Short mmCIF file of N, CA and C in Angstrom, two decimals:
data_model
loop_
_atom_site.label_atom_id
_atom_site.label_comp_id
_atom_site.label_asym_id
_atom_site.label_seq_id
_atom_site.Cartn_x
_atom_site.Cartn_y
_atom_site.Cartn_z
N MET A 1 44.30 0.40 -10.73
CA MET A 1 43.09 1.07 -11.11
C MET A 1 42.07 0.88 -9.99
N GLN A 2 41.37 1.94 -9.67
CA GLN A 2 40.42 1.90 -8.57
C GLN A 2 39.01 1.78 -9.12
N ASP A 3 38.22 0.85 -8.53
CA ASP A 3 36.84 0.66 -8.98
C ASP A 3 35.91 1.46 -8.08
N ASN A 4 35.25 2.43 -8.66
CA ASN A 4 34.35 3.28 -7.88
C ASN A 4 32.95 2.70 -7.79
N ASN A 5 32.67 1.59 -8.44
CA ASN A 5 31.34 1.00 -8.44
C ASN A 5 31.27 -0.22 -7.53
N ILE A 6 31.91 -0.17 -6.40
CA ILE A 6 31.90 -1.29 -5.46
C ILE A 6 30.57 -1.29 -4.72
N ALA A 7 29.88 -2.42 -4.78
CA ALA A 7 28.59 -2.54 -4.09
C ALA A 7 28.84 -2.81 -2.62
N THR A 8 28.08 -2.17 -1.80
CA THR A 8 28.21 -2.38 -0.36
C THR A 8 26.95 -3.03 0.18
N ASP A 9 27.13 -3.84 1.21
CA ASP A 9 26.00 -4.49 1.86
C ASP A 9 25.38 -3.61 2.92
N ALA A 10 25.99 -2.49 3.18
CA ALA A 10 25.53 -1.66 4.30
C ALA A 10 24.22 -0.98 3.95
N GLU A 11 23.14 -1.55 4.46
CA GLU A 11 21.82 -0.92 4.33
C GLU A 11 21.55 -0.18 5.62
N PRO A 12 20.81 0.91 5.53
CA PRO A 12 20.45 1.55 6.79
C PRO A 12 19.55 0.61 7.58
N ARG A 13 19.89 0.38 8.81
CA ARG A 13 19.12 -0.54 9.66
C ARG A 13 18.21 0.26 10.58
N SER A 14 17.02 -0.22 10.74
CA SER A 14 16.12 0.43 11.68
C SER A 14 16.41 -0.10 13.07
N GLY A 15 15.91 0.55 14.08
CA GLY A 15 16.10 0.08 15.44
C GLY A 15 15.33 -1.18 15.73
N LEU A 16 14.35 -1.50 14.87
CA LEU A 16 13.54 -2.69 15.07
C LEU A 16 13.94 -3.78 14.09
N GLY A 17 15.06 -4.41 14.34
CA GLY A 17 15.45 -5.56 13.54
C GLY A 17 14.61 -6.75 13.91
N LYS A 18 14.61 -7.76 13.06
CA LYS A 18 13.80 -8.96 13.30
C LYS A 18 14.15 -9.64 14.61
N GLU A 19 15.41 -9.67 14.95
CA GLU A 19 15.84 -10.32 16.19
C GLU A 19 15.28 -9.59 17.41
N ARG A 20 15.32 -8.26 17.37
CA ARG A 20 14.79 -7.48 18.50
C ARG A 20 13.29 -7.63 18.62
N VAL A 21 12.60 -7.61 17.48
CA VAL A 21 11.14 -7.77 17.51
C VAL A 21 10.78 -9.13 18.07
N ALA A 22 11.51 -10.17 17.68
CA ALA A 22 11.24 -11.52 18.19
C ALA A 22 11.43 -11.57 19.70
N GLY A 23 12.51 -10.99 20.20
CA GLY A 23 12.75 -10.96 21.64
C GLY A 23 11.68 -10.18 22.38
N LEU A 24 11.30 -9.05 21.83
CA LEU A 24 10.26 -8.22 22.45
C LEU A 24 8.93 -8.95 22.51
N VAL A 25 8.57 -9.64 21.42
CA VAL A 25 7.30 -10.38 21.38
C VAL A 25 7.31 -11.49 22.42
N LEU A 26 8.43 -12.19 22.56
CA LEU A 26 8.52 -13.25 23.57
C LEU A 26 8.35 -12.68 24.99
N VAL A 27 8.98 -11.57 25.27
CA VAL A 27 8.86 -10.96 26.60
C VAL A 27 7.41 -10.54 26.85
N VAL A 28 6.77 -9.92 25.86
CA VAL A 28 5.39 -9.46 26.03
C VAL A 28 4.45 -10.65 26.22
N PHE A 29 4.59 -11.70 25.38
CA PHE A 29 3.73 -12.88 25.52
C PHE A 29 3.94 -13.56 26.86
N GLY A 30 5.18 -13.64 27.30
CA GLY A 30 5.46 -14.24 28.61
C GLY A 30 4.84 -13.44 29.73
N ALA A 31 4.90 -12.11 29.63
CA ALA A 31 4.29 -11.26 30.66
C ALA A 31 2.77 -11.40 30.66
N ILE A 32 2.18 -11.50 29.50
CA ILE A 32 0.72 -11.71 29.41
C ILE A 32 0.35 -13.05 30.02
N ALA A 33 1.14 -14.08 29.75
CA ALA A 33 0.86 -15.40 30.31
C ALA A 33 1.00 -15.39 31.83
N LEU A 34 2.00 -14.69 32.34
CA LEU A 34 2.15 -14.56 33.79
C LEU A 34 0.95 -13.87 34.41
N TRP A 35 0.52 -12.81 33.77
CA TRP A 35 -0.64 -12.05 34.28
C TRP A 35 -1.91 -12.91 34.22
N ALA A 36 -2.11 -13.62 33.10
CA ALA A 36 -3.32 -14.42 32.93
C ALA A 36 -3.39 -15.57 33.93
N GLY A 37 -2.25 -16.12 34.31
CA GLY A 37 -2.25 -17.24 35.24
C GLY A 37 -1.98 -16.86 36.68
N ALA A 38 -2.06 -15.57 36.97
CA ALA A 38 -1.73 -15.09 38.32
C ALA A 38 -2.65 -15.64 39.40
N GLU A 39 -3.89 -15.91 39.05
CA GLU A 39 -4.85 -16.38 40.06
C GLU A 39 -4.83 -17.89 40.24
N LEU A 40 -4.10 -18.61 39.39
CA LEU A 40 -4.01 -20.06 39.54
C LEU A 40 -3.10 -20.38 40.74
N PRO A 41 -3.48 -21.36 41.54
CA PRO A 41 -2.67 -21.68 42.72
C PRO A 41 -1.32 -22.29 42.34
N PHE A 42 -0.26 -21.72 42.93
CA PHE A 42 1.10 -22.19 42.68
C PHE A 42 1.33 -23.52 43.38
N MET A 43 0.96 -23.57 44.63
CA MET A 43 1.05 -24.79 45.44
C MET A 43 -0.25 -24.95 46.22
N THR A 44 -0.63 -26.18 46.46
CA THR A 44 -1.80 -26.46 47.29
C THR A 44 -1.34 -27.31 48.47
N SER A 45 -2.24 -27.56 49.37
CA SER A 45 -1.89 -28.36 50.55
C SER A 45 -1.54 -29.80 50.14
N SER A 46 -2.06 -30.24 49.01
CA SER A 46 -1.77 -31.61 48.58
C SER A 46 -0.60 -31.70 47.60
N GLY A 47 0.02 -30.57 47.28
CA GLY A 47 1.19 -30.61 46.39
C GLY A 47 1.17 -29.50 45.36
N VAL A 48 1.56 -29.84 44.18
CA VAL A 48 1.69 -28.88 43.09
C VAL A 48 0.32 -28.39 42.65
N GLY A 49 0.21 -27.08 42.47
CA GLY A 49 -1.05 -26.50 42.02
C GLY A 49 -1.11 -26.38 40.51
N SER A 50 -2.26 -25.97 40.02
CA SER A 50 -2.45 -25.88 38.57
C SER A 50 -1.74 -24.67 37.97
N GLY A 51 -1.20 -23.78 38.78
CA GLY A 51 -0.51 -22.61 38.26
C GLY A 51 0.99 -22.77 38.15
N LEU A 52 1.53 -23.89 38.61
CA LEU A 52 2.98 -24.06 38.60
C LEU A 52 3.55 -24.13 37.18
N LEU A 53 3.05 -25.04 36.36
CA LEU A 53 3.59 -25.20 35.01
C LEU A 53 3.39 -23.95 34.15
N PRO A 54 2.19 -23.34 34.12
CA PRO A 54 2.05 -22.12 33.32
C PRO A 54 2.99 -21.01 33.77
N ARG A 55 3.20 -20.89 35.07
CA ARG A 55 4.10 -19.85 35.58
C ARG A 55 5.55 -20.12 35.18
N ILE A 56 5.97 -21.38 35.29
CA ILE A 56 7.34 -21.74 34.91
C ILE A 56 7.55 -21.50 33.41
N LEU A 57 6.58 -21.92 32.59
CA LEU A 57 6.71 -21.71 31.15
C LEU A 57 6.71 -20.23 30.80
N ALA A 58 5.87 -19.44 31.44
CA ALA A 58 5.84 -17.99 31.19
C ALA A 58 7.18 -17.36 31.55
N LEU A 59 7.73 -17.75 32.68
CA LEU A 59 9.04 -17.21 33.08
C LEU A 59 10.14 -17.65 32.12
N LEU A 60 10.06 -18.88 31.64
CA LEU A 60 11.04 -19.37 30.68
C LEU A 60 10.95 -18.58 29.37
N ILE A 61 9.74 -18.29 28.93
CA ILE A 61 9.55 -17.49 27.71
C ILE A 61 10.11 -16.09 27.91
N ILE A 62 9.87 -15.49 29.07
CA ILE A 62 10.40 -14.15 29.35
C ILE A 62 11.92 -14.16 29.35
N VAL A 63 12.52 -15.16 30.00
CA VAL A 63 13.98 -15.25 30.05
C VAL A 63 14.57 -15.43 28.65
N LEU A 64 13.96 -16.31 27.84
CA LEU A 64 14.46 -16.52 26.49
C LEU A 64 14.28 -15.26 25.63
N GLY A 65 13.18 -14.55 25.82
CA GLY A 65 12.97 -13.30 25.10
C GLY A 65 13.98 -12.24 25.50
N ALA A 66 14.27 -12.15 26.80
CA ALA A 66 15.28 -11.19 27.27
C ALA A 66 16.66 -11.56 26.74
N LEU A 67 16.95 -12.85 26.69
CA LEU A 67 18.22 -13.30 26.12
C LEU A 67 18.30 -12.94 24.64
N GLN A 68 17.21 -13.13 23.92
CA GLN A 68 17.16 -12.75 22.51
C GLN A 68 17.39 -11.25 22.35
N LEU A 69 16.77 -10.45 23.20
CA LEU A 69 16.98 -8.99 23.15
C LEU A 69 18.43 -8.65 23.43
N LEU A 70 19.01 -9.29 24.42
CA LEU A 70 20.39 -9.03 24.79
C LEU A 70 21.35 -9.39 23.65
N LEU A 71 21.14 -10.55 23.03
CA LEU A 71 21.99 -10.98 21.93
C LEU A 71 21.80 -10.11 20.69
N SER A 72 20.63 -9.53 20.53
CA SER A 72 20.37 -8.70 19.36
C SER A 72 20.86 -7.26 19.55
N TRP A 73 21.39 -6.97 20.71
CA TRP A 73 21.84 -5.60 20.96
C TRP A 73 22.96 -5.19 20.02
N LYS A 74 23.88 -6.14 19.78
CA LYS A 74 25.01 -5.85 18.89
C LYS A 74 24.58 -5.89 17.42
N ASN A 75 23.76 -6.86 17.06
CA ASN A 75 23.30 -7.00 15.69
C ASN A 75 21.79 -7.25 15.70
N PRO A 76 21.00 -6.23 15.41
CA PRO A 76 19.54 -6.40 15.48
C PRO A 76 18.95 -7.23 14.35
N GLY A 77 19.77 -7.63 13.39
CA GLY A 77 19.25 -8.39 12.26
C GLY A 77 18.70 -7.45 11.21
N GLU A 78 18.24 -8.05 10.12
CA GLU A 78 17.70 -7.21 9.06
C GLU A 78 16.41 -6.54 9.52
N SER A 79 16.06 -5.48 8.86
CA SER A 79 14.88 -4.70 9.22
C SER A 79 13.61 -5.53 9.04
N THR A 80 12.62 -5.21 9.82
CA THR A 80 11.33 -5.90 9.68
C THR A 80 10.63 -5.48 8.40
N GLY A 81 11.05 -4.38 7.83
CA GLY A 81 10.53 -3.98 6.53
C GLY A 81 9.06 -3.62 6.55
N HIS A 82 8.42 -3.88 5.44
CA HIS A 82 7.01 -3.54 5.25
C HIS A 82 6.11 -4.55 5.98
N TRP A 83 5.16 -4.06 6.72
CA TRP A 83 4.20 -4.92 7.42
C TRP A 83 2.94 -4.98 6.58
N ALA A 84 2.54 -6.16 6.22
CA ALA A 84 1.37 -6.34 5.36
C ALA A 84 0.10 -6.32 6.21
N ILE A 85 -0.33 -5.13 6.56
CA ILE A 85 -1.50 -4.98 7.43
C ILE A 85 -2.75 -5.54 6.77
N LYS A 86 -2.90 -5.33 5.46
CA LYS A 86 -4.11 -5.81 4.77
C LYS A 86 -4.24 -7.33 4.85
N GLU A 87 -3.12 -8.03 4.95
CA GLU A 87 -3.17 -9.48 5.06
C GLU A 87 -3.35 -9.94 6.50
N MET A 88 -2.96 -9.10 7.46
CA MET A 88 -3.06 -9.49 8.87
C MET A 88 -4.46 -9.27 9.44
N VAL A 89 -5.15 -8.25 8.98
CA VAL A 89 -6.46 -7.89 9.54
C VAL A 89 -7.47 -9.03 9.43
N PRO A 90 -7.63 -9.68 8.27
CA PRO A 90 -8.60 -10.78 8.22
C PRO A 90 -8.27 -11.93 9.18
N VAL A 91 -7.00 -12.21 9.38
CA VAL A 91 -6.62 -13.31 10.28
C VAL A 91 -6.98 -12.95 11.72
N VAL A 92 -6.69 -11.73 12.13
CA VAL A 92 -7.03 -11.29 13.48
C VAL A 92 -8.55 -11.28 13.66
N LEU A 93 -9.28 -10.78 12.66
CA LEU A 93 -10.74 -10.78 12.72
C LEU A 93 -11.30 -12.19 12.79
N ALA A 94 -10.65 -13.14 12.10
CA ALA A 94 -11.11 -14.53 12.14
C ALA A 94 -10.96 -15.13 13.53
N VAL A 95 -9.85 -14.83 14.19
CA VAL A 95 -9.65 -15.32 15.56
C VAL A 95 -10.70 -14.74 16.50
N ILE A 96 -10.96 -13.45 16.36
CA ILE A 96 -11.97 -12.79 17.20
C ILE A 96 -13.36 -13.36 16.90
N ALA A 97 -13.66 -13.57 15.62
CA ALA A 97 -14.97 -14.13 15.24
C ALA A 97 -15.15 -15.52 15.84
N PHE A 98 -14.11 -16.34 15.79
CA PHE A 98 -14.20 -17.68 16.38
C PHE A 98 -14.43 -17.59 17.89
N ALA A 99 -13.69 -16.71 18.55
CA ALA A 99 -13.78 -16.60 20.01
C ALA A 99 -15.16 -16.15 20.47
N VAL A 100 -15.78 -15.23 19.75
CA VAL A 100 -17.06 -14.69 20.22
C VAL A 100 -18.25 -15.51 19.75
N THR A 101 -18.08 -16.37 18.74
CA THR A 101 -19.23 -17.14 18.26
C THR A 101 -19.29 -18.57 18.76
N ILE A 102 -18.19 -19.15 19.19
CA ILE A 102 -18.23 -20.55 19.58
C ILE A 102 -19.06 -20.78 20.84
N ARG A 103 -18.89 -19.95 21.85
CA ARG A 103 -19.65 -20.10 23.10
C ARG A 103 -20.55 -18.90 23.38
N GLY A 104 -20.57 -17.94 22.49
CA GLY A 104 -21.38 -16.76 22.69
C GLY A 104 -20.59 -15.68 23.41
N TYR A 105 -21.12 -14.48 23.38
CA TYR A 105 -20.41 -13.35 23.97
C TYR A 105 -21.43 -12.32 24.42
N HIS A 106 -21.19 -11.77 25.59
CA HIS A 106 -22.09 -10.75 26.13
C HIS A 106 -21.26 -9.62 26.70
N LEU A 107 -21.44 -8.43 26.17
CA LEU A 107 -20.77 -7.24 26.67
C LEU A 107 -21.75 -6.09 26.58
N GLY A 108 -22.33 -5.74 27.71
CA GLY A 108 -23.29 -4.65 27.74
C GLY A 108 -24.49 -4.98 26.85
N PRO A 109 -24.84 -4.07 25.94
CA PRO A 109 -26.00 -4.31 25.08
C PRO A 109 -25.74 -5.30 23.95
N VAL A 110 -24.49 -5.67 23.73
CA VAL A 110 -24.15 -6.59 22.63
C VAL A 110 -24.16 -8.02 23.14
N THR A 111 -25.00 -8.85 22.52
CA THR A 111 -25.06 -10.26 22.88
C THR A 111 -25.00 -11.10 21.61
N ILE A 112 -23.99 -11.95 21.54
CA ILE A 112 -23.87 -12.88 20.42
C ILE A 112 -24.16 -14.25 20.99
N PRO A 113 -25.15 -14.95 20.44
CA PRO A 113 -25.50 -16.27 20.98
C PRO A 113 -24.41 -17.30 20.68
N ALA A 114 -24.40 -18.36 21.46
CA ALA A 114 -23.45 -19.46 21.23
C ALA A 114 -23.84 -20.16 19.94
N LEU A 115 -22.96 -20.14 18.96
CA LEU A 115 -23.25 -20.74 17.66
C LEU A 115 -22.54 -22.07 17.47
N GLY A 116 -21.54 -22.37 18.29
CA GLY A 116 -20.87 -23.65 18.26
C GLY A 116 -19.89 -23.81 17.11
N LEU A 117 -19.27 -24.99 17.08
CA LEU A 117 -18.28 -25.32 16.06
C LEU A 117 -18.85 -25.31 14.65
N ALA A 118 -20.12 -25.65 14.51
CA ALA A 118 -20.73 -25.74 13.18
C ALA A 118 -20.77 -24.40 12.47
N VAL A 119 -20.77 -23.30 13.21
CA VAL A 119 -20.78 -21.96 12.60
C VAL A 119 -19.44 -21.26 12.81
N ALA A 120 -18.88 -21.36 14.00
CA ALA A 120 -17.65 -20.62 14.32
C ALA A 120 -16.47 -21.06 13.47
N THR A 121 -16.33 -22.35 13.22
CA THR A 121 -15.19 -22.84 12.45
C THR A 121 -15.24 -22.40 10.99
N PRO A 122 -16.34 -22.66 10.26
CA PRO A 122 -16.33 -22.20 8.87
C PRO A 122 -16.28 -20.67 8.74
N LEU A 123 -16.90 -19.97 9.68
CA LEU A 123 -16.86 -18.50 9.65
C LEU A 123 -15.42 -18.01 9.77
N SER A 124 -14.67 -18.56 10.72
CA SER A 124 -13.30 -18.11 10.91
C SER A 124 -12.40 -18.52 9.73
N ILE A 125 -12.67 -19.68 9.13
CA ILE A 125 -11.88 -20.11 7.97
C ILE A 125 -12.14 -19.20 6.78
N ILE A 126 -13.39 -18.86 6.55
CA ILE A 126 -13.73 -17.99 5.41
C ILE A 126 -13.19 -16.58 5.62
N VAL A 127 -13.32 -16.05 6.83
CA VAL A 127 -12.81 -14.70 7.09
C VAL A 127 -11.29 -14.67 6.95
N SER A 128 -10.59 -15.67 7.49
CA SER A 128 -9.13 -15.68 7.36
C SER A 128 -8.70 -15.95 5.93
N GLY A 129 -9.51 -16.64 5.16
CA GLY A 129 -9.21 -16.89 3.76
C GLY A 129 -9.19 -15.63 2.92
N LEU A 130 -9.80 -14.57 3.42
CA LEU A 130 -9.79 -13.30 2.70
C LEU A 130 -8.41 -12.67 2.68
N ALA A 131 -7.50 -13.16 3.51
CA ALA A 131 -6.14 -12.62 3.55
C ALA A 131 -5.34 -13.02 2.32
N ALA A 132 -5.66 -14.14 1.72
CA ALA A 132 -4.93 -14.60 0.53
C ALA A 132 -5.50 -13.94 -0.72
N LYS A 133 -4.62 -13.50 -1.59
CA LYS A 133 -5.06 -12.81 -2.80
C LYS A 133 -5.59 -13.77 -3.86
N ASP A 134 -5.13 -15.00 -3.83
CA ASP A 134 -5.52 -15.95 -4.87
C ASP A 134 -6.64 -16.90 -4.44
N THR A 135 -7.39 -16.54 -3.42
CA THR A 135 -8.45 -17.39 -2.91
C THR A 135 -9.64 -17.39 -3.86
N LYS A 136 -10.13 -18.58 -4.14
CA LYS A 136 -11.35 -18.72 -4.94
C LYS A 136 -12.49 -19.03 -3.97
N PRO A 137 -13.60 -18.31 -4.04
CA PRO A 137 -14.68 -18.48 -3.07
C PRO A 137 -15.20 -19.91 -2.94
N LEU A 138 -15.40 -20.59 -4.05
CA LEU A 138 -15.92 -21.96 -3.98
C LEU A 138 -14.95 -22.90 -3.28
N GLU A 139 -13.66 -22.78 -3.59
CA GLU A 139 -12.65 -23.61 -2.93
C GLU A 139 -12.60 -23.32 -1.44
N LEU A 140 -12.73 -22.06 -1.08
CA LEU A 140 -12.69 -21.67 0.33
C LEU A 140 -13.89 -22.24 1.09
N ILE A 141 -15.04 -22.21 0.48
CA ILE A 141 -16.25 -22.75 1.14
C ILE A 141 -16.14 -24.27 1.30
N VAL A 142 -15.66 -24.96 0.28
CA VAL A 142 -15.49 -26.41 0.38
C VAL A 142 -14.46 -26.75 1.46
N PHE A 143 -13.35 -26.01 1.47
CA PHE A 143 -12.32 -26.22 2.49
C PHE A 143 -12.90 -25.98 3.89
N ALA A 144 -13.68 -24.92 4.05
CA ALA A 144 -14.26 -24.59 5.35
C ALA A 144 -15.21 -25.69 5.83
N VAL A 145 -16.03 -26.22 4.94
CA VAL A 145 -16.98 -27.27 5.31
C VAL A 145 -16.24 -28.56 5.70
N VAL A 146 -15.26 -28.95 4.89
CA VAL A 146 -14.52 -30.19 5.17
C VAL A 146 -13.72 -30.05 6.46
N LEU A 147 -13.01 -28.94 6.63
CA LEU A 147 -12.21 -28.75 7.85
C LEU A 147 -13.11 -28.65 9.08
N SER A 148 -14.27 -28.03 8.95
CA SER A 148 -15.21 -27.94 10.08
C SER A 148 -15.69 -29.32 10.50
N ALA A 149 -16.02 -30.17 9.52
CA ALA A 149 -16.45 -31.54 9.84
C ALA A 149 -15.34 -32.31 10.53
N ILE A 150 -14.10 -32.14 10.07
CA ILE A 150 -12.96 -32.80 10.71
C ILE A 150 -12.78 -32.30 12.14
N CYS A 151 -12.90 -30.97 12.34
CA CYS A 151 -12.74 -30.40 13.68
C CYS A 151 -13.82 -30.89 14.63
N ILE A 152 -15.05 -30.94 14.16
CA ILE A 152 -16.15 -31.44 15.00
C ILE A 152 -15.91 -32.90 15.36
N GLY A 153 -15.57 -33.71 14.37
CA GLY A 153 -15.31 -35.12 14.64
C GLY A 153 -14.14 -35.33 15.58
N LEU A 154 -13.08 -34.57 15.39
CA LEU A 154 -11.89 -34.73 16.22
C LEU A 154 -12.10 -34.20 17.64
N PHE A 155 -12.46 -32.93 17.75
CA PHE A 155 -12.50 -32.30 19.08
C PHE A 155 -13.71 -32.72 19.91
N ARG A 156 -14.87 -32.82 19.30
CA ARG A 156 -16.07 -33.14 20.07
C ARG A 156 -16.20 -34.65 20.32
N TYR A 157 -16.01 -35.44 19.28
CA TYR A 157 -16.32 -36.86 19.40
C TYR A 157 -15.08 -37.73 19.68
N ALA A 158 -13.99 -37.54 18.98
CA ALA A 158 -12.81 -38.38 19.21
C ALA A 158 -12.12 -38.02 20.52
N LEU A 159 -11.95 -36.73 20.80
CA LEU A 159 -11.29 -36.31 22.04
C LEU A 159 -12.27 -36.08 23.19
N GLY A 160 -13.54 -35.96 22.89
CA GLY A 160 -14.56 -35.79 23.93
C GLY A 160 -14.54 -34.44 24.62
N LEU A 161 -14.05 -33.40 23.95
CA LEU A 161 -14.05 -32.07 24.55
C LEU A 161 -15.46 -31.51 24.59
N SER A 162 -15.74 -30.71 25.58
CA SER A 162 -17.10 -30.19 25.74
C SER A 162 -17.30 -28.89 24.95
N LEU A 163 -16.97 -28.93 23.68
CA LEU A 163 -17.20 -27.79 22.81
C LEU A 163 -18.59 -27.90 22.20
N PRO A 164 -19.33 -26.82 22.19
CA PRO A 164 -20.68 -26.90 21.58
C PRO A 164 -20.56 -27.07 20.07
N VAL A 165 -21.37 -27.97 19.53
CA VAL A 165 -21.35 -28.22 18.09
C VAL A 165 -22.33 -27.28 17.40
N ALA A 166 -23.59 -27.34 17.77
CA ALA A 166 -24.63 -26.46 17.22
C ALA A 166 -25.74 -26.32 18.24
N PRO A 167 -25.52 -25.54 19.30
CA PRO A 167 -26.54 -25.44 20.35
C PRO A 167 -27.85 -24.85 19.85
N TRP A 168 -27.84 -24.08 18.82
CA TRP A 168 -29.04 -23.48 18.27
C TRP A 168 -29.85 -24.48 17.46
N LEU A 169 -29.25 -25.62 17.10
CA LEU A 169 -29.92 -26.61 16.26
C LEU A 169 -30.15 -27.92 16.99
N ILE A 170 -29.09 -28.49 17.59
CA ILE A 170 -29.22 -29.81 18.21
C ILE A 170 -29.08 -29.77 19.72
N GLY A 171 -28.92 -28.59 20.29
CA GLY A 171 -28.90 -28.46 21.75
C GLY A 171 -27.54 -28.61 22.40
N TYR A 172 -26.55 -29.07 21.69
CA TYR A 172 -25.21 -29.16 22.27
C TYR A 172 -24.16 -28.84 21.23
#
C-alpha cells in the first residue's frame, strides 16, 4: 500500500540563507574595518605601528567571511525568514542617540551639545527598551538609572576613561 501523505522537509529556500548572510556580514564588516583603519600606520621607524593589529583582524574577518560564503554555496542554510524591522529600529536609533549625545555632534546647522554619560546612557537604554513588547516604563527607567550609575562608576572612575559624565552640569 502506498502512502500519499508523506511529509517532506523540502521547503523552498531563498538565495539568502542564514549561512550566506553571516558570511556576507563578516566580509562587509571586515571591509569597513579595513577602510576605517587605512590611515593608521602599519609600521613605524621604531617598530610595529598602531594599524597592524586592526588590519590583521580585519583581514582575518574577511577571510573567515569568505570561507563561510564558500562553505554555504552548497547549502545556504535555512531561510532568514521574516525580519523584525519594528524591533530593530529602536536599537539602531539608541546606538545613534548614544553616539551623538555623549560627546556632542555638529553637522552643518545641526548642533547637539555634549551631554555625557549621565544623559546618553539612560537615553539609549530607554530608546532601545522600546524594542521589547513587554517593557514596563517604570522598570525601564529604574534599569536605565541603575545601569547608567554602574557605567559611570566603571568607565569614568574605575577604568579612568576620559568619557564626559555631565559637562553641562559638573564640567566634565
